[in-house]
XYZ file of C-alpha atoms in Angstrom:
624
model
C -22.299 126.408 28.384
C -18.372 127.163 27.576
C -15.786 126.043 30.536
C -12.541 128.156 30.367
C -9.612 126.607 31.629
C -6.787 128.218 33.275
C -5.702 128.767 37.308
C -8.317 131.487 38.110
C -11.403 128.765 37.203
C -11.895 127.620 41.211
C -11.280 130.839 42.576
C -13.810 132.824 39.805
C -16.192 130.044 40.549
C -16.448 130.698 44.453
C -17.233 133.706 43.776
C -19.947 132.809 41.877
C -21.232 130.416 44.819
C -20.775 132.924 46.874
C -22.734 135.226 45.521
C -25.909 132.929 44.645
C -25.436 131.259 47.694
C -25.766 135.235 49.280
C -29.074 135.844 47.277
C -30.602 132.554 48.782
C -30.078 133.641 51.936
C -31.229 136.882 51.292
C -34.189 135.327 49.605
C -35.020 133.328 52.596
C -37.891 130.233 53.006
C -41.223 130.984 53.370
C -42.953 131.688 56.619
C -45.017 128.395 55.678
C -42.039 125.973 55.055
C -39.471 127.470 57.819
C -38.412 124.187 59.206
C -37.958 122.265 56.144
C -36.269 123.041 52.487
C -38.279 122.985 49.383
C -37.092 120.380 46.774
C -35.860 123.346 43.666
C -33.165 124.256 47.333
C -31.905 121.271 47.573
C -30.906 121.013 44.017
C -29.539 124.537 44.175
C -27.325 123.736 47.091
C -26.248 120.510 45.408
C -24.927 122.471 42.593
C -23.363 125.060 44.713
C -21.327 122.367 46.856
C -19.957 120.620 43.346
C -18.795 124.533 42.532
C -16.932 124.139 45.674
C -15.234 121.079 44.910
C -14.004 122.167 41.417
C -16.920 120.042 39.569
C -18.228 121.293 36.843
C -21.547 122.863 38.058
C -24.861 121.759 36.667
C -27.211 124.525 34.617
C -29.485 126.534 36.770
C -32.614 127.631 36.025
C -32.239 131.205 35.340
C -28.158 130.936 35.541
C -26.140 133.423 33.081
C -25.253 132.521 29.378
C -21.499 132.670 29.732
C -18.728 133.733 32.623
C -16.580 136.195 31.280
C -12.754 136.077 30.715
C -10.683 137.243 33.735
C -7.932 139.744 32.879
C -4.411 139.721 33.131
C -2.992 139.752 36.928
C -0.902 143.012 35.402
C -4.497 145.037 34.990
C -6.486 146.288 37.629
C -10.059 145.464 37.401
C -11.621 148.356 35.545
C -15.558 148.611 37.104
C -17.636 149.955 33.726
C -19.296 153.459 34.210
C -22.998 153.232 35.171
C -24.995 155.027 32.035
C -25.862 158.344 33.144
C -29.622 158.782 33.705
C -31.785 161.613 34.050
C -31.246 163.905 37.085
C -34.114 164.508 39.161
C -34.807 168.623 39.822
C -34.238 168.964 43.294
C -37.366 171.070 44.725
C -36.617 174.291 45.788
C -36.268 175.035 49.939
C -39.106 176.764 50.960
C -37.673 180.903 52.583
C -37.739 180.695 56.744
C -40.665 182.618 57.699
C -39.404 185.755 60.486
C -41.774 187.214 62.987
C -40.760 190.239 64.463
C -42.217 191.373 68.357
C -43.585 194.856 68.096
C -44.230 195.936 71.967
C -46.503 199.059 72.967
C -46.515 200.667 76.296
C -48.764 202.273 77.931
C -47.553 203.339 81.562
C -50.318 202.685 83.952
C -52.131 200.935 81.574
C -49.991 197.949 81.006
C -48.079 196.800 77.849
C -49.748 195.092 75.033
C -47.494 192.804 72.375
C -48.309 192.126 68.948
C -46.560 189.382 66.493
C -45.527 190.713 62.771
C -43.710 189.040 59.977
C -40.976 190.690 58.495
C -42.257 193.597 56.081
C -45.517 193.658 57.090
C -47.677 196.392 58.907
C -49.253 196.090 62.653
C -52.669 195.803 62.074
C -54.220 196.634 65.277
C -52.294 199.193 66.632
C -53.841 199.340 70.376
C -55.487 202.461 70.826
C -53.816 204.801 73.826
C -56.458 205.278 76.405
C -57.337 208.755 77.714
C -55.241 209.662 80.828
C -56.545 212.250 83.408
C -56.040 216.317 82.476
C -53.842 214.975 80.152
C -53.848 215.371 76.047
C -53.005 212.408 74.261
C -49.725 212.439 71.932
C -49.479 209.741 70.274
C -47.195 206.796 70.279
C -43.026 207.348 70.108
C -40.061 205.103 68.705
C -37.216 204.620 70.576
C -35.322 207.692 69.583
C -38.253 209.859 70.580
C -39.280 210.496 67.443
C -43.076 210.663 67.499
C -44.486 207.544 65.048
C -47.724 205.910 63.652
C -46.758 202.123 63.487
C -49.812 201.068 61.145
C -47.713 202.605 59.000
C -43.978 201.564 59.318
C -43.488 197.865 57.951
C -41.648 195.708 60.505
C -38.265 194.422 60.172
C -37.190 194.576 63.722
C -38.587 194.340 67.042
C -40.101 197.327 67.998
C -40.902 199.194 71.240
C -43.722 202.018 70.824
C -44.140 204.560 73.662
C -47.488 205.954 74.512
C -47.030 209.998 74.980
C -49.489 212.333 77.098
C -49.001 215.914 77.384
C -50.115 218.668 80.043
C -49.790 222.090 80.848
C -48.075 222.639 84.245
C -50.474 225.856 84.910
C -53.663 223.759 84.496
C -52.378 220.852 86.187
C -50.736 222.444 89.423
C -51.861 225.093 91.526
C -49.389 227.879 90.414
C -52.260 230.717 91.147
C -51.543 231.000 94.742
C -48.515 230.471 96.479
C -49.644 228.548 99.573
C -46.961 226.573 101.720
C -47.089 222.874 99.982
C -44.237 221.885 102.611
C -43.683 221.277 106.079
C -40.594 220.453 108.636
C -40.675 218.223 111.544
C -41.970 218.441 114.726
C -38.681 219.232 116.519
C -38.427 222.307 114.351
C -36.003 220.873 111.487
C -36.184 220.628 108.110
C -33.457 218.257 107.635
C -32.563 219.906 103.845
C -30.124 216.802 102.974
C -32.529 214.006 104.029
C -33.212 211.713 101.193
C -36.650 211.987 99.854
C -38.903 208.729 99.294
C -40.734 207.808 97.059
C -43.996 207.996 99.393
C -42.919 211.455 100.325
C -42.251 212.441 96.477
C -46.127 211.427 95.519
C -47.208 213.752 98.854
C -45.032 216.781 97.733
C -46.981 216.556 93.926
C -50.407 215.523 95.469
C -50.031 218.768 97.801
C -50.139 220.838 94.134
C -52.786 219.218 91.893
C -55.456 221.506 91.000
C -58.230 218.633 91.003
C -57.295 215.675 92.882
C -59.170 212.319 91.207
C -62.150 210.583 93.409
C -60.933 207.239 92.658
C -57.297 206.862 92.974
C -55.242 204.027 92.145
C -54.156 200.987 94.068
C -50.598 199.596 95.140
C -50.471 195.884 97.032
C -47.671 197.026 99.350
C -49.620 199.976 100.558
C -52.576 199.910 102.938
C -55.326 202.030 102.322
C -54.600 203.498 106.183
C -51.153 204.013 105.438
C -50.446 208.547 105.242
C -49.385 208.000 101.424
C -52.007 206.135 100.419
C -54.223 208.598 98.345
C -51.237 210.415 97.343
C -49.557 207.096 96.173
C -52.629 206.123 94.139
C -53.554 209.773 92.547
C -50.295 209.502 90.737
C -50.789 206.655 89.900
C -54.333 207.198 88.591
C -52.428 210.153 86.564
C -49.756 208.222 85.144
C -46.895 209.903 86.886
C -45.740 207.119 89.147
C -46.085 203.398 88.451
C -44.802 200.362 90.322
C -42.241 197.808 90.354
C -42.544 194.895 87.864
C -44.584 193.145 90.577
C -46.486 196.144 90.943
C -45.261 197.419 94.508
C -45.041 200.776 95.041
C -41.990 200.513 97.592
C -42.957 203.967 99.104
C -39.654 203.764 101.160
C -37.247 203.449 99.669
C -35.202 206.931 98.652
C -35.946 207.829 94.869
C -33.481 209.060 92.380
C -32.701 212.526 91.049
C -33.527 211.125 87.731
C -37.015 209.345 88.922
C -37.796 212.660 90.554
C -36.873 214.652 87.495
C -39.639 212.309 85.310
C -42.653 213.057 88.054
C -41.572 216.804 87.327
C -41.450 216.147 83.397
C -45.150 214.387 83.729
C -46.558 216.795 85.568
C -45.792 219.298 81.780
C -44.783 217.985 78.117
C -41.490 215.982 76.439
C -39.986 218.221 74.537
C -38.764 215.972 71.667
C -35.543 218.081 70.897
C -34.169 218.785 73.456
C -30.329 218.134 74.668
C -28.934 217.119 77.484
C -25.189 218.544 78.470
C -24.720 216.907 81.306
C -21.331 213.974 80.643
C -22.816 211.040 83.115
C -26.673 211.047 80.829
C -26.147 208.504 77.588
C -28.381 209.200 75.003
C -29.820 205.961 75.342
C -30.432 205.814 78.882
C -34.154 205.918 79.664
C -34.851 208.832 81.742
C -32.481 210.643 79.306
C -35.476 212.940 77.654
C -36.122 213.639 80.735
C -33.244 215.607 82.143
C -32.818 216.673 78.556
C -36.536 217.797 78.898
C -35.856 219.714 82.740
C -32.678 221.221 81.480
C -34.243 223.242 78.715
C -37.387 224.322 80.821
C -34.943 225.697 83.390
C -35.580 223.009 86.495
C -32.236 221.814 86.697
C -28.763 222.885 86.389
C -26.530 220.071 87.613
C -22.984 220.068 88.850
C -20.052 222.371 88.781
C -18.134 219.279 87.209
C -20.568 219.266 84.061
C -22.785 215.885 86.018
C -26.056 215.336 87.188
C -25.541 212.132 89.308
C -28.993 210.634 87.862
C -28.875 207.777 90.101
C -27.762 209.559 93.464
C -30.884 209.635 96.314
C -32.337 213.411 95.521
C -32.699 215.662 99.163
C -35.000 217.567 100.327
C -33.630 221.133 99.490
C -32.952 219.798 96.145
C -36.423 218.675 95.326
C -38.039 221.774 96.289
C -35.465 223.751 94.112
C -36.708 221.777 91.180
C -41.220 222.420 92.225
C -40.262 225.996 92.781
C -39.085 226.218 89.315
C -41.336 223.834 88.229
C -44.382 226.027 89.442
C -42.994 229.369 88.874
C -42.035 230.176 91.862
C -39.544 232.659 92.498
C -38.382 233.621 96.264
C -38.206 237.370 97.140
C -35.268 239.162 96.196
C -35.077 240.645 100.457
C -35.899 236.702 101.767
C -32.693 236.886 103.925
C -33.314 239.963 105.642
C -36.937 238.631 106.505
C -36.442 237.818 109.958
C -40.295 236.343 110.785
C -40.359 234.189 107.559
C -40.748 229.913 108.696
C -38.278 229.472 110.707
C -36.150 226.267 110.615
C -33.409 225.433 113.521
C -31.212 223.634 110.425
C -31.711 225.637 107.601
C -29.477 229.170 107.429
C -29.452 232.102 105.082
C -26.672 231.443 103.710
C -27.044 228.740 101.725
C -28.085 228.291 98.434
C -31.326 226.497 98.984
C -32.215 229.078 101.602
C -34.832 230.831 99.803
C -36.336 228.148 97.934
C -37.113 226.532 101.198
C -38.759 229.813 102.716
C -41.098 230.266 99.426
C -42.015 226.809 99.363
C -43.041 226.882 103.534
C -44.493 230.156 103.976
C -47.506 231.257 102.555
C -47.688 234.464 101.197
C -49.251 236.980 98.642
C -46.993 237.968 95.858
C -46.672 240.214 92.902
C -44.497 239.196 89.544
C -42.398 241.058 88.216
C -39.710 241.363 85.621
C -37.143 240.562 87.371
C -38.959 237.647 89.487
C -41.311 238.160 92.331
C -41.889 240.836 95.425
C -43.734 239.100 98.199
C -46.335 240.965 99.765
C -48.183 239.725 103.443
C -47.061 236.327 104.218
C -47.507 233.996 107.377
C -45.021 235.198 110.302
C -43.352 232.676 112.284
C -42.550 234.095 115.842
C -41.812 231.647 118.032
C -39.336 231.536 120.543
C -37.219 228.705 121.243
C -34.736 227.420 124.359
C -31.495 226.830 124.145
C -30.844 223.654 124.378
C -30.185 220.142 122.934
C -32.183 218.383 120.703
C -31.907 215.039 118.888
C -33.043 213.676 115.466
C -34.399 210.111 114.720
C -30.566 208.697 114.394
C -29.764 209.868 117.579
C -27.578 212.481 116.431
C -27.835 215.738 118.638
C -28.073 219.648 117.598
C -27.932 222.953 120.176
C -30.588 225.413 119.576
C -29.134 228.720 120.006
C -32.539 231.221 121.637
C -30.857 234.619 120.208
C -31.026 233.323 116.719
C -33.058 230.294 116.549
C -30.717 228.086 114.565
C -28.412 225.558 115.349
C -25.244 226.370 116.823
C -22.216 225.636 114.481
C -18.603 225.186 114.925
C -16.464 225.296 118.010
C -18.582 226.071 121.309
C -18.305 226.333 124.955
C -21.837 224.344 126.319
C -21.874 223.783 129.712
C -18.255 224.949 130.351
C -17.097 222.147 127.486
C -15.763 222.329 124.527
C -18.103 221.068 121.592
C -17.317 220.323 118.016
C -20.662 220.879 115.784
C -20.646 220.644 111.673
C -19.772 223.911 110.120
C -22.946 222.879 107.734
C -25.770 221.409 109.589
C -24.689 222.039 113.176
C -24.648 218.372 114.040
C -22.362 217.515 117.013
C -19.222 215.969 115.185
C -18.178 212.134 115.442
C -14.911 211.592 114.246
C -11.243 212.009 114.315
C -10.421 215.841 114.303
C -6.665 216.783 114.258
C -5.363 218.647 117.666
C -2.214 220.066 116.621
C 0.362 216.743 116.035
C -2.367 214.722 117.074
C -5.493 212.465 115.855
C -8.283 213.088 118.438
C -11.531 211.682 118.580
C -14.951 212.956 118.894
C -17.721 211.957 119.698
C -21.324 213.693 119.992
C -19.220 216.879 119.520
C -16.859 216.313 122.870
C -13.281 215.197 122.445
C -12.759 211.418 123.952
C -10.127 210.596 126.477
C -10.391 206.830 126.267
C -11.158 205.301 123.150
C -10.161 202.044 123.520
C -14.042 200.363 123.654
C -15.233 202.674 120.944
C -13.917 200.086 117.849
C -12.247 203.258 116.010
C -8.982 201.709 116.619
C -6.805 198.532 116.915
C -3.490 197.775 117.280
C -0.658 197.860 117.074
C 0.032 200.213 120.281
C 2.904 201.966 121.179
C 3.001 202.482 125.329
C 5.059 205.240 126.419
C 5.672 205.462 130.433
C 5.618 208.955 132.040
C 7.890 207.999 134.874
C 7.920 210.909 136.905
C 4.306 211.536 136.942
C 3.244 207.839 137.101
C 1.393 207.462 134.527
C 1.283 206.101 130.609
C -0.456 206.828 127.207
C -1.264 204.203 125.230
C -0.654 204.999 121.082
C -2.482 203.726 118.074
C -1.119 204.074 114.303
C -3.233 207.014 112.391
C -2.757 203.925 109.814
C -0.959 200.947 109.136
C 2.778 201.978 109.106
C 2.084 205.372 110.487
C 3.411 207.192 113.358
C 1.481 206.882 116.655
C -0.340 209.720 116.677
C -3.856 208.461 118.053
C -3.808 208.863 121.879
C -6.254 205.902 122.820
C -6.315 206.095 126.262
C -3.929 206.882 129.774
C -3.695 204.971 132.479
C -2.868 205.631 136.613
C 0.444 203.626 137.671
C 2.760 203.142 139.977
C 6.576 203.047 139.452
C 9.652 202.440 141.209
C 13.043 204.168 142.021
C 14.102 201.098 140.638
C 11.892 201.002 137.070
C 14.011 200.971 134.083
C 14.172 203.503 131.358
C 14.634 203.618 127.524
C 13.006 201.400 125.029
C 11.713 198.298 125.419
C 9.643 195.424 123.297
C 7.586 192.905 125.677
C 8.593 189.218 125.797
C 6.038 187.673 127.460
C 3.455 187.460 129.456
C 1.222 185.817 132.949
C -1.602 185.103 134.265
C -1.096 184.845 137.354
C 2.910 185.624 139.093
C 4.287 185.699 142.197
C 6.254 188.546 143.338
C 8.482 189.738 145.655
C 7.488 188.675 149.189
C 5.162 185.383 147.907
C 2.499 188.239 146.707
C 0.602 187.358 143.649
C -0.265 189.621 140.868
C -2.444 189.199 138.198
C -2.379 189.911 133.876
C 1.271 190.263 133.990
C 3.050 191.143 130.790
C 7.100 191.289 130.870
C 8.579 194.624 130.185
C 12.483 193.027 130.472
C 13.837 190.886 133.324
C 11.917 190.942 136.238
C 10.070 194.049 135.475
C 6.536 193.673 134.202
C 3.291 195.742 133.988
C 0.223 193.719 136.342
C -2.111 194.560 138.799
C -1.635 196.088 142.529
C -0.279 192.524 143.832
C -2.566 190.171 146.322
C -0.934 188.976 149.913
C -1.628 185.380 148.476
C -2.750 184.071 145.233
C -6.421 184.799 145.963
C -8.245 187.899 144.204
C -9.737 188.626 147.378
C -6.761 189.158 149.148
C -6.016 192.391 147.664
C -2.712 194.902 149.718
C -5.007 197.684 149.967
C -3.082 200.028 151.054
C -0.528 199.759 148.111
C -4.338 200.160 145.723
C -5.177 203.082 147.723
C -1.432 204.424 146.817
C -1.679 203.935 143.393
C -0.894 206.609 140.922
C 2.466 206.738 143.377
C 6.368 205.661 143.366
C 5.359 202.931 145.536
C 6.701 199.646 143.561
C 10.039 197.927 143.997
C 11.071 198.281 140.140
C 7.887 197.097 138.148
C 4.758 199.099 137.105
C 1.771 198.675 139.160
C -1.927 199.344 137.720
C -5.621 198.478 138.187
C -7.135 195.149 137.276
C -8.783 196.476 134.250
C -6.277 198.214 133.081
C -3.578 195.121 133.546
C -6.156 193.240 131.513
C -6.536 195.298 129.008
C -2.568 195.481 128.112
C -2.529 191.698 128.802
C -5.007 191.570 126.048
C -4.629 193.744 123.888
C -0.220 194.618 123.291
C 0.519 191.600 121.546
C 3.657 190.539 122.792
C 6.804 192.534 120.823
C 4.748 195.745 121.249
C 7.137 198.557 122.054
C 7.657 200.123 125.102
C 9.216 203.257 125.710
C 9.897 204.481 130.097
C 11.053 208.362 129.724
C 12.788 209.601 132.599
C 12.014 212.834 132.808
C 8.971 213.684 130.787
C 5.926 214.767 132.609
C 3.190 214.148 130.386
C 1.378 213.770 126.990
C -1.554 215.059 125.011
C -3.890 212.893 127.849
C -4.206 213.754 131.401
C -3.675 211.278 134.268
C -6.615 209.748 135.552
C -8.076 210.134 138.519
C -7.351 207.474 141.259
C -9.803 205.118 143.211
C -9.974 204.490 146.810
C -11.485 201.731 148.958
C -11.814 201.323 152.678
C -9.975 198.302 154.173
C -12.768 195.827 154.267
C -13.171 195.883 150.869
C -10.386 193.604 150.180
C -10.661 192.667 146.179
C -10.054 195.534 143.540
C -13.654 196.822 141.993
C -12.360 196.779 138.248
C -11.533 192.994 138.563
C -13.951 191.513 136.298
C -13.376 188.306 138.141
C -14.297 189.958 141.283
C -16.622 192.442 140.386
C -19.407 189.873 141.266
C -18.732 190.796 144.852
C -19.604 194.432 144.394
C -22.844 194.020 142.895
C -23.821 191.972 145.356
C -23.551 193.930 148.127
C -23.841 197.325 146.266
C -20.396 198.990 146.774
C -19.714 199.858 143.085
């Protein structure tokens, strides 16, 4: 073997060791002589350790021929290109395989699914089962446009609508024109009650021609429950399904647009029809059916161009809709039929008037060309009281005898003014305006204390009628208003002595003594030693009441302040958050309230009876 000499011998030799000495311990002993090393090691590590000392290193079996010359320190190292072999074809990647959902429904009868790979047919398109007096249509895409999926190749998921058609004249009873309607049994018809769903199903059960033996089932509804058989006949017909947990929820109210699809069931989809109505996207599901209702004539909408699809439908509505649904066209004379069903709530005048009347009186009819000319029909002649009558909210209606409807607008009952709605006749809750002022009604009759009612809160505004001894308290109409809301007046006493002019309260007491070691009680601080609180006590007991000065009250009895009731000392200590203005006028009389009436006690009865801490005393032995 060839030695070169030169500087770079020891340090090209360790690397040499190095490396051998790596592939030995890579090699590794045997599992069978682990703990000691075979003899062919030991000389191999010899030879290694004389590398490392700068010996000359004996031959190795196996060694290399020759090391090869270093090159100058000036040259990088140049690695020699590995000879290009032969690439290996990289196999192709196999296409991702898509699966599309195609999903058929089927109303009633449930949805079925089927799984399709992109391009390919559906191969078992589920066949549409026969629905009661009904013709079967076919299935529908999603525009409407009818379809025959074994035939479309899938590249999307799909939804498939099963179709039935009917004919409205062999479906409903259109041949006679019996009452399918009723009111309630306090002679209403309540024409803007919201219509449920239970009620809906009763209305169209009322006009099937041949009612099924075996109607359908709901979970939520008992078989006792009055709805029941209608409930599950449309159901059994396809024209009302359940929730996605199959509940029928019969009460809650249904839409105008839900009501619009029973009416659309009950005949055929047309497939082109249009919809003009601005609040009924294309897409939105019961689209084709307002679209379908529109062109048959059912519906017209709003004024504004709308149908409100989602708004509760009413009565009167609804049976606008069957009576065009059926056919049915009211007499051209209705209003000037004075025996026809008579409602307390519904009036000739308005625009569902006759629709109601052909839908609740049965009659014989002839058509014509220019609609329909009733012949005998079912009079209605009773003969009501006057008097008041209440719905199932409580709200109450007058019956007027002479013409057997509700009274409506402003009436004298009973010697008392009444407010009643100019459309329904209910008696009016609300605020009403009374020339400058906000009144308050309620059940028709204008309210002269409103301060427990919770229609208003303060701010007040207290204005003192000095002359007359009495005081209005003021609410805001709203927040930064004037006070124009008279909440409620209150009996006083003043002084010679009371100030006058405007005034914003400091502060306020408990419990005060006065002039002469009396004690009042719920004292608030007008300015200076005058203050609002209660007739005064001869000692700080509640049961210790002056009654004389009570008896007196509503007088100029006081030495300067302003003298009122227990409750009514209470309720300004609790209620005029202190800075509330004041205002004393010196020479006005009165306001849009009256002055109450005063209350009198005998001298035994020594503790004022609107003292809440007192009251105790009256109940107990009965006084008040």
């Amino acid at each position: 073997m060839a030695h070169h000499s030169g500087g770079k011998r020891p340090a090209t030799r360790k690397r040499i060791v190095s490396a051998l000495l790596c592939c030995l311990l890579l090699a590794g002993p045997t599992a069978a002589a682990a703990d000691a090393p075979a003899p062919e090691a030991e000389k191999t590590l010899s030879a290694l350790e004389s590398l490392l000392e700068n010996e000359a290193p004996p031959v190795l079996p196996g060694d290399i021929e020759e090391l090869p010359s270093q090159p100058p320190l000036d040259e990088p190292e140049v690695s020699p290109s590995p000879s290009p072999g032969p690439e290996e074809p990289e196999e192709p990647e196999e296409p991702e395989e898509v699966v599309y959902t195609v999903t058929f429904q089927m109303g009633r009868f449930g949805t079925r699914v089927r799984r399709v790979k992109e391009g390919e047919f559906v191969k078992d398109v589920p066949k549409i089962p026969d629905m009661p007096a009904a013709e079967t249509l076919g299935w529908y895409d999603a525009a409407g446009k009818k379809a025959e999926p074994e035939k479309a190749a899938v590249t999307a998921d799909t939804i498939y609508t099963a179709r039935w058609g009917r004919q409205v004249e062999e479906f409903l009873q259109t041949d006679s024109h019996d009452a399918y309607i009723k009111g309630f049994t306090n002679g209403t018809f309540r024409p803007y009650k919201n219509v449920t769903r239970s009620e809906a199903a009763q209305l169209f059960y009322n006009l099937l021609r041949s009612p099924s033996s075996q109607p359908g089932r709901f979970p939520d509804v008992s078989t006792d429950a009055w709805y029941a058989q209608a409930a599950g006949e449309m159901n059994t017909l396809g024209i009302l399904q359940g929730d996605s947990n199959g509940n029928f929820a019969g009460g809650r109210s249904i839409t105008r647009a839900e009501f619009v699809k029973l009416a659309v069931g009950c005949d055929t989809l047309e497939e082109e029809a249009s919809c003009p109505f601005t609040d009924v996207p294309a897409d939105a599901w019961f689209a084709p059916y307002v679209a379908t209702a529109y062109s048959k004539g059912w519906i017209n909408g709003l004024p504004d161009g709308t149908f409100h699809p989602n708004d509760a439908i009413v009565r009167g509505e609804a049976v606008v809709i069957l009576n065009k649904l059926l056919g049915r066209q009211p007499d051209g004379d209705i209003q000037e039929k004075t025996t026809v069903k008579n409602f307390y709530d519904v009036f000739p005048e308005d625009w569902m008037y006759p629709h109601i009347i052909e839908a609740s009186t049965s009659h014989e009819f002839t058509k014509t060309d220019s609609g329909e000319v009733w012949g005998a029909y079912e009079e209605d002649l009773s003969t009501p009281e006057s008097g008041w009558i209440y719905d199932e909210n409580g709200t109450r209606y007058y019956v007027d005898a002479a013409t057997r409807k509700f009274l409506r607008g402003v009436h004298f009952i009973d010697n008392v003014k009444h407010v009643l709605d100019n459309t329904t006749g209910a008696a009016y809750t609300g605020f009403l305006d009374e020339g400058t002022w906000r009144r308050y009604y309620k059940d028709g009759v204008i309210q002269e204390d409103i301060s427990n009612l919770g229609v208003v809160s303060g701010p007040y505004f207290l204005k003192v009628y000095k002359p007359s001894n009495y005081l209005i308290v003021y609410a805001q109409e709203y927040s930064g208003g004037p006070y124009n809301v008279p909440v409620k007046a209150i009996r006083v006493s003043c002084g010679y002595g009371t100030p006058t002019g405007t005034y914003y309260t400091p502060t306020r007491y408990r419990w005060l003594q006065m002039i002469g070691n009396t004690w009042a009680q719920w004292c608030t601080q007008i300015q200076g030693n005058y203050l609002f609180h209660s007739v005064p006590n001869w000692t700080h007991n509640n049961f210790d009441l002056e009654v004389g000065e009570y008896n007196h009250l509503g007088e100029t009895r006081s030495a300067g302040c302003i003298r009122m009731n227990c409750r009514e000392a209470k309720w300004v200590y609790d209620n005029c958050q202190l800075g509330t203005e004041v205002h004393i006028s010196s020479w006005e009389t009165g306001g849009p309230l009256q002055k109450p009436a005063g209350l009198w006690i005998p001298d035994w009865h020594t503790w004022d009876p609107t003292d809440p801490t007192a009251y105790w005393k009256c109940q107990e032995i009965g006084c008040h």
